[in-house]
mmCIF file of C-alpha atoms in Angstrom:
data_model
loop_
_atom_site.group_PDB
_atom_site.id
_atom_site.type_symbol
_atom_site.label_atom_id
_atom_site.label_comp_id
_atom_site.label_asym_id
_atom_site.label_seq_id
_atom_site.Cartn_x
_atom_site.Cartn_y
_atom_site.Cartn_z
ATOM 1 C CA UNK A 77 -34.876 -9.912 -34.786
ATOM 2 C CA UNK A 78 -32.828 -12.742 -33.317
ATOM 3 C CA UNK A 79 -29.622 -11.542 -34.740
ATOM 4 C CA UNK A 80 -30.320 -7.801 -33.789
ATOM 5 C CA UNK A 81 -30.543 -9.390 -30.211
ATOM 6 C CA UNK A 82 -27.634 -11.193 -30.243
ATOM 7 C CA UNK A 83 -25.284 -8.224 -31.789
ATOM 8 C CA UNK A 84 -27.312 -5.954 -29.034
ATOM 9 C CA UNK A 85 -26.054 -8.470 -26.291
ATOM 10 C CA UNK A 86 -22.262 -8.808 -27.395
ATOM 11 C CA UNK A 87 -21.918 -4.718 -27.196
ATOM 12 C CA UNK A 88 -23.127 -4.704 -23.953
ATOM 13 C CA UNK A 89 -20.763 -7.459 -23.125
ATOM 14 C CA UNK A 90 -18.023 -5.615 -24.517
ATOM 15 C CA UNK A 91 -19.172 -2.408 -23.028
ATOM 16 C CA UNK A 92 -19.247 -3.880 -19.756
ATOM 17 C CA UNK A 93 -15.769 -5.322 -19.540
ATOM 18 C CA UNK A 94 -14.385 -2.403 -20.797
ATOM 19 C CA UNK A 95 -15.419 -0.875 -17.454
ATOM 20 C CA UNK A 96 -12.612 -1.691 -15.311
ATOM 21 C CA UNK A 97 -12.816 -1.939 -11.461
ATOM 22 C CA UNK A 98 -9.959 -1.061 -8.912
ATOM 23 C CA UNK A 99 -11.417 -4.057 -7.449
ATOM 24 C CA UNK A 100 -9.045 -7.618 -8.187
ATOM 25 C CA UNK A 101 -9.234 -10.642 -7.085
ATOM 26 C CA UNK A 102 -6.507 -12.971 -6.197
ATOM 27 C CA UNK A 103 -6.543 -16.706 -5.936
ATOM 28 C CA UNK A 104 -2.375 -17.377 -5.427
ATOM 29 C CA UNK A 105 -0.680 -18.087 -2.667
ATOM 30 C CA UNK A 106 -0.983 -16.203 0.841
ATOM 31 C CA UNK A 107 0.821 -13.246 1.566
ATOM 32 C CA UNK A 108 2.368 -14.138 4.951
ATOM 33 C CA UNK A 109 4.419 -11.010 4.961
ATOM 34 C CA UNK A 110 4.988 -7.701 3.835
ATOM 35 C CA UNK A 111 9.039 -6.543 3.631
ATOM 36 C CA UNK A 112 10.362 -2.904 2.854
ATOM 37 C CA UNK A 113 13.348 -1.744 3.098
ATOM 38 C CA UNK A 114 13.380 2.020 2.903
ATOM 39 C CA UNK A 115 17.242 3.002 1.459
ATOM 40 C CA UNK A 116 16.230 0.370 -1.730
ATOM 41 C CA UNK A 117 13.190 1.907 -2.069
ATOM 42 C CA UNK A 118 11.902 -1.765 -2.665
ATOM 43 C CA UNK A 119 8.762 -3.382 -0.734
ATOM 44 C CA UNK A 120 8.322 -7.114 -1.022
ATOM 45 C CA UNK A 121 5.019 -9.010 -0.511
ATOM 46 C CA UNK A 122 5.922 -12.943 0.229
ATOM 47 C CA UNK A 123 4.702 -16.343 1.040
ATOM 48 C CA UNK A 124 6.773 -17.584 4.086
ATOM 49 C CA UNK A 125 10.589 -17.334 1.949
ATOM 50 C CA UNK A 126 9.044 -16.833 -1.552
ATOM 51 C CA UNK A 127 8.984 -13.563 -3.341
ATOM 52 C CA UNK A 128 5.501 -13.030 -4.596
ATOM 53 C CA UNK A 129 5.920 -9.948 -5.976
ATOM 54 C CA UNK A 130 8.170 -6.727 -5.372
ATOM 55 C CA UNK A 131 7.384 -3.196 -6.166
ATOM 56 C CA UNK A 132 9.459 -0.075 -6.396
ATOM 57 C CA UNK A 133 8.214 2.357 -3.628
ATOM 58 C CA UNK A 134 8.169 6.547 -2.641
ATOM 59 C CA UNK A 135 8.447 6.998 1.178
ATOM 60 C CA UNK A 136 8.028 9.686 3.638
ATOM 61 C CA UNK A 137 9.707 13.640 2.807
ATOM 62 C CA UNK A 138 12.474 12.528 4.974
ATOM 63 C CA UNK A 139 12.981 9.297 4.660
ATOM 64 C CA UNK A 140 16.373 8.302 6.679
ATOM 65 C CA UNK A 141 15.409 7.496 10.115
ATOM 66 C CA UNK A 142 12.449 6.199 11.874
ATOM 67 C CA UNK A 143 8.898 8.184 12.297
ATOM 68 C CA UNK A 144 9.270 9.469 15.773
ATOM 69 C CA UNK A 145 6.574 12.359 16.106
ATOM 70 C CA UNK A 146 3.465 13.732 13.933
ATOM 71 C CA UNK A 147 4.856 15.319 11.117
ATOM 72 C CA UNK A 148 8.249 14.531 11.047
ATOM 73 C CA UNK A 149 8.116 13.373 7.752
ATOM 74 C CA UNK A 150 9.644 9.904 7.980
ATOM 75 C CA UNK A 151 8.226 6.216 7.246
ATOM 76 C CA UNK A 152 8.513 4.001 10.626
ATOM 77 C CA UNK A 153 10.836 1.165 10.698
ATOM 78 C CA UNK A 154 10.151 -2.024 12.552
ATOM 79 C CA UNK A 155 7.288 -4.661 13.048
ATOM 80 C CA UNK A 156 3.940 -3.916 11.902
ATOM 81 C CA UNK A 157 0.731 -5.227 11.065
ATOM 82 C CA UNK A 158 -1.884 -4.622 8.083
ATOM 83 C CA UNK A 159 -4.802 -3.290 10.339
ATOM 84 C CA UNK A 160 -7.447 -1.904 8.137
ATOM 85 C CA UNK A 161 -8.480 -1.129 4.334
ATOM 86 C CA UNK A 162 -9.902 1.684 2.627
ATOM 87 C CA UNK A 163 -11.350 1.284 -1.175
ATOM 88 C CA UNK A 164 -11.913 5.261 -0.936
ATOM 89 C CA UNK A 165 -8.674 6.690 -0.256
ATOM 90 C CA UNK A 166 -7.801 9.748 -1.232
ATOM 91 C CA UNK A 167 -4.548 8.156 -2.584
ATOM 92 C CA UNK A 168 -7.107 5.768 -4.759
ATOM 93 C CA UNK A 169 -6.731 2.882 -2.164
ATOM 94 C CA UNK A 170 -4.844 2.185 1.045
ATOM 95 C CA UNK A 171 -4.087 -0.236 3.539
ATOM 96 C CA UNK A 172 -3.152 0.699 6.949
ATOM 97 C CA UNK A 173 -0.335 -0.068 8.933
ATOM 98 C CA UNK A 174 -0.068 -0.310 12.652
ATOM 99 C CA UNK A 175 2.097 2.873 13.343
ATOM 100 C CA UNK A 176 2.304 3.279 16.228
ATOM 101 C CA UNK A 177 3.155 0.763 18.061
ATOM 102 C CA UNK A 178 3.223 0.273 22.208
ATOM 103 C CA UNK A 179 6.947 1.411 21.978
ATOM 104 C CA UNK A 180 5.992 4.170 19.915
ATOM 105 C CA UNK A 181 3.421 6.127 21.673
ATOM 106 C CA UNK A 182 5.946 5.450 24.932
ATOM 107 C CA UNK A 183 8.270 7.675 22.965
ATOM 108 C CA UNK A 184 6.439 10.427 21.603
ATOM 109 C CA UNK A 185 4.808 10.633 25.296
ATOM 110 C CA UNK A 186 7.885 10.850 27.002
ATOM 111 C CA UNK A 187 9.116 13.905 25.097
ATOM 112 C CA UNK A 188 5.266 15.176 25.534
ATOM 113 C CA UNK A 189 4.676 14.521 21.662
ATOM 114 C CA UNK A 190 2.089 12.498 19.416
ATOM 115 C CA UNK A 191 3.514 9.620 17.761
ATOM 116 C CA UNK A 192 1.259 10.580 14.979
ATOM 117 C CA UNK A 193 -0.445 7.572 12.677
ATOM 118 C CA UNK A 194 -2.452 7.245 9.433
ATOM 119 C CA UNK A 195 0.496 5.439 7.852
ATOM 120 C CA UNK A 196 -0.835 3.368 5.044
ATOM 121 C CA UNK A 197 0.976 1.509 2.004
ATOM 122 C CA UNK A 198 -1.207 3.586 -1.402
ATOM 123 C CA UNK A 199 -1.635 4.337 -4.670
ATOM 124 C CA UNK A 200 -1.111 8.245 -5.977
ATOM 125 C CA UNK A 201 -3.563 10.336 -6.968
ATOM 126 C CA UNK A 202 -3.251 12.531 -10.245
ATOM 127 C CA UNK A 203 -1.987 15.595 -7.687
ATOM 128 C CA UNK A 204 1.187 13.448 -6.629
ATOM 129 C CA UNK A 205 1.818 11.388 -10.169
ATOM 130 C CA UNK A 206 4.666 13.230 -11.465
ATOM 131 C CA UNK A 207 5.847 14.724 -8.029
ATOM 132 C CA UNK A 208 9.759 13.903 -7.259
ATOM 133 C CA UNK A 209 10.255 10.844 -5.395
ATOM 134 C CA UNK A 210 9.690 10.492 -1.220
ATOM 135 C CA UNK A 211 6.467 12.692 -1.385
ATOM 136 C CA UNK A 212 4.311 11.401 1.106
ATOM 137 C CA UNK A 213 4.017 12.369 5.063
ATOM 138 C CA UNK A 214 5.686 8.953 5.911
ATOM 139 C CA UNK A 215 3.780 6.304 3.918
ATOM 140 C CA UNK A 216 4.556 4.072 1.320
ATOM 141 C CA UNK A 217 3.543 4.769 -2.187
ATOM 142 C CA UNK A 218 3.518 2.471 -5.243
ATOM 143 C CA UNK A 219 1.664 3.376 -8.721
ATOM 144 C CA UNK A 220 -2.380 2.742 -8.864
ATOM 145 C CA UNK A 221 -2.102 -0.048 -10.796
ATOM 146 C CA UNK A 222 0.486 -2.050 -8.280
ATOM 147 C CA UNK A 223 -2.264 -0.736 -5.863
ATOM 148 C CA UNK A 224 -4.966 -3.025 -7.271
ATOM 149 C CA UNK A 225 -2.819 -6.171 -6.853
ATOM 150 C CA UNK A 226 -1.172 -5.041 -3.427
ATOM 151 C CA UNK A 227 -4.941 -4.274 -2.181
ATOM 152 C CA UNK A 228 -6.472 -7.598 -3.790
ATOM 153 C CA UNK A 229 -2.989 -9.831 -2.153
ATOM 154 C CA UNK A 230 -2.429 -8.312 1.436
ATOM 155 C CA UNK A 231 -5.144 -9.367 3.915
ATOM 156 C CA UNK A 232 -5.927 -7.388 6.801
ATOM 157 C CA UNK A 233 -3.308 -9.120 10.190
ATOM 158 C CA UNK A 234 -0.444 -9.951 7.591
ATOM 159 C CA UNK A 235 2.807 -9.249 9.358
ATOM 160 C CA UNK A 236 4.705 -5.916 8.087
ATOM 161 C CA UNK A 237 8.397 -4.969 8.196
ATOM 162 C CA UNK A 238 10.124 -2.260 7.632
ATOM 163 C CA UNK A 239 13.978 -1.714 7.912
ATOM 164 C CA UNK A 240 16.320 1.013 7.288
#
């Protein structure tokens, strides 16, 4: 009966760790900052000068330029910050980004336009996984599984910038 246990309690063990969570966990060093530059389609996450890790990304429809208005298509450029997290996103999971900024709302309200927002750095849902590249409506995409690490790595307040 002993040994019936004990065979019992290693297939739930293996079961169990066969169930794999979108959740990670990272113990390295911080992220201080987040870098992308949009015409490499390369995002970096680092510790002060380090590399930590770099990803290749998909950006806004229209990615040349910097978001202006709601629908434009187009991934901002500038300094951001991470500003929120959501483990149920749509596009598996998501961090936000600050967009917009002060300076950015100024804009889109002086030519009596929304800045727009929801810009967040996600994974891709089955829908998007074998669209063409620079799908999304101006955020940055990496694959689900980068998504776990970038998620698990980027705190919420780490600096973000994006150039041209």
């Amino acid at each position: 009966m002993r040994w019936l246990s004990l065979v019992l309690l290693f297939v739930v063990a293996i079961g169990a760790a066969g169930c794999s969570s979108k959740f990670k966990t990272y113990s390295g060093p911080k992220v201080t900052h987040v870098v992308i530059y949009k015409e490499q389609r390369k995002m970096h996450l680092l510790h002060n000068e380090t590399v930590l890790k770099s990803y290749d990304v998909d950006l806004g429809f229209a990615p040349a330029g910097h978001k202006q208005f709601e629908g434009d298509g187009r991934t901002p450029e500038g300094q951001y910050w991470i500003d929120r997290r959501n483990p149920n996103s749509q596009f598996y999971l998501s961090i936000g980004i600050s967009y917009p900024n002060a300076a950015d709302r100024a804009y889109a309200e002086a030519q009596g336009k929304s800045p727009g927002g929801d810009i967040f750095i996600h994974g891709q849902p089955e829908v998007f996984k074998n669209k063409k590249a620079d799908w999304t409506a101006g955020c940055i995409s990496v694959t689900n599984r980068e998504m776990r690490d970038i998620y698990a790595m980027v705190r919420n307040g780490t600096q973000v910038w994006i150039y041209p």
